[in-house]
mmCIF file of C-alpha atoms in Angstrom:
data_model
loop_
_atom_site.group_PDB
_atom_site.id
_atom_site.type_symbol
_atom_site.label_atom_id
_atom_site.label_comp_id
_atom_site.label_asym_id
_atom_site.label_seq_id
_atom_site.Cartn_x
_atom_site.Cartn_y
_atom_site.Cartn_z
ATOM 1 C CA MET A 1 -12.020 19.884 3.444
ATOM 2 C CA PRO A 2 -11.839 17.147 6.122
ATOM 3 C CA PRO A 3 -11.615 13.480 5.226
ATOM 4 C CA ILE A 4 -14.738 11.493 6.055
ATOM 5 C CA GLN A 5 -12.909 8.234 6.650
ATOM 6 C CA THR A 6 -9.360 7.164 7.393
ATOM 7 C CA LEU A 7 -8.286 3.548 7.113
ATOM 8 C CA HIS A 8 -4.893 2.289 8.235
ATOM 9 C CA ALA A 9 -3.539 -0.770 6.463
ATOM 10 C CA VAL A 10 -0.901 -2.637 8.406
ATOM 11 C CA SER A 11 1.354 -4.072 5.725
ATOM 12 C CA GLN A 12 5.123 -4.381 5.497
ATOM 13 C CA GLU A 13 5.066 -5.228 1.782
ATOM 14 C CA GLU A 14 6.549 -2.586 -0.486
ATOM 15 C CA GLY A 15 4.282 -0.870 -2.984
ATOM 16 C CA ARG A 16 1.252 -1.450 -0.775
ATOM 17 C CA THR A 17 -1.285 1.063 0.496
ATOM 18 C CA ARG A 18 -0.373 2.319 3.949
ATOM 19 C CA GLU A 19 -3.172 4.810 4.521
ATOM 20 C CA LEU A 20 -6.391 5.626 2.679
ATOM 21 C CA LEU A 21 -8.357 8.891 2.925
ATOM 22 C CA MET A 22 -11.836 9.256 1.441
ATOM 23 C CA PHE A 23 -13.101 12.803 0.906
ATOM 24 C CA ASN A 24 -16.601 14.235 1.022
ATOM 25 C CA THR A 25 -16.650 16.130 -2.283
ATOM 26 C CA PRO A 26 -19.204 16.436 -5.103
ATOM 27 C CA ARG A 27 -17.174 13.777 -6.966
ATOM 28 C CA SER A 28 -15.717 10.727 -5.235
ATOM 29 C CA VAL A 29 -12.021 11.301 -4.557
ATOM 30 C CA ARG A 30 -9.539 9.358 -2.464
ATOM 31 C CA ALA A 31 -5.853 9.581 -1.620
ATOM 32 C CA ARG A 32 -3.722 6.510 -0.932
ATOM 33 C CA GLU A 33 -0.321 6.683 0.701
ATOM 34 C CA ILE A 34 1.872 3.911 -0.618
ATOM 35 C CA VAL A 35 5.305 2.668 0.373
ATOM 36 C CA ARG A 36 7.592 2.624 -2.642
ATOM 37 C CA HIS A 37 10.164 -0.072 -3.324
ATOM 38 C CA ASP A 38 12.972 2.272 -2.197
ATOM 39 C CA GLY A 39 11.237 2.814 1.170
ATOM 40 C CA GLY A 40 9.921 6.282 0.287
ATOM 41 C CA ARG A 41 6.268 7.222 0.497
ATOM 42 C CA LEU A 42 4.010 8.661 -2.190
ATOM 43 C CA TRP A 43 0.369 9.813 -2.193
ATOM 44 C CA LEU A 44 -1.771 8.725 -5.164
ATOM 45 C CA VAL A 45 -4.867 10.868 -5.694
ATOM 46 C CA GLU A 46 -7.672 9.041 -7.505
ATOM 47 C CA ARG A 47 -11.173 9.864 -8.697
ATOM 48 C CA TYR A 48 -13.942 7.291 -9.129
ATOM 49 C CA ASP A 49 -15.232 6.886 -12.677
ATOM 50 C CA ALA A 50 -18.816 5.631 -12.459
ATOM 51 C CA ASN A 51 -18.890 4.711 -16.175
ATOM 52 C CA LEU A 52 -15.891 2.410 -15.816
ATOM 53 C CA CYS A 53 -16.716 1.397 -12.226
ATOM 54 C CA GLN A 54 -13.142 1.907 -11.091
ATOM 55 C CA TRP A 55 -10.758 4.363 -9.443
ATOM 56 C CA LEU A 56 -8.496 6.263 -11.861
ATOM 57 C CA ARG A 57 -5.220 7.832 -10.769
ATOM 58 C CA ARG A 58 -5.148 11.574 -11.384
ATOM 59 C CA ALA A 59 -2.066 12.753 -9.485
ATOM 60 C CA ALA A 60 0.940 11.590 -7.487
ATOM 61 C CA CYS A 61 2.121 13.822 -4.643
ATOM 62 C CA ALA A 62 5.021 13.687 -2.211
ATOM 63 C CA ASP A 63 3.501 15.878 0.508
ATOM 64 C CA ALA A 64 0.141 16.335 2.225
ATOM 65 C CA ALA A 65 -0.331 19.958 1.120
ATOM 66 C CA ALA A 66 -0.205 18.925 -2.541
ATOM 67 C CA VAL A 67 -2.643 16.083 -1.824
ATOM 68 C CA PHE A 68 -5.277 18.445 -0.434
ATOM 69 C CA GLU A 69 -4.781 20.826 -3.357
ATOM 70 C CA GLN A 70 -5.344 18.005 -5.852
ATOM 71 C CA VAL A 71 -8.352 16.660 -3.920
ATOM 72 C CA GLU A 72 -9.950 20.109 -3.916
ATOM 73 C CA ARG A 73 -9.410 20.473 -7.682
ATOM 74 C CA LEU A 74 -10.623 16.964 -8.572
ATOM 75 C CA GLY A 75 -13.542 17.010 -6.145
ATOM 76 C CA ALA A 76 -14.856 20.169 -7.758
ATOM 77 C CA GLY A 77 -14.807 18.526 -11.178
ATOM 78 C CA GLY A 78 -11.362 19.495 -12.465
#
C-alpha cells in the first residue's frame, strides 16, 4: 500500500516529527517518525477520528515493516 504523500520536517528539536506519511486507505491513517529524547527514532501510527476531529495514536513501532502492518490493519477498520 503506497503512501500518497510524504512530508519532511526539518527540525533538530527532540520529540518532534521528522517524517510524515499519509496513506490511501478506507480510513484515514498516518505514520509519524519522531526523534526521541535519547536520539532514537520511533514511528507513531495514528487514525483520524471524525467524531472527535483529531488524530488518535493506535500503535508505536520501531521499524518500517511493523508500520506498514499496522497501517494495513487500521486502514481496513481494525
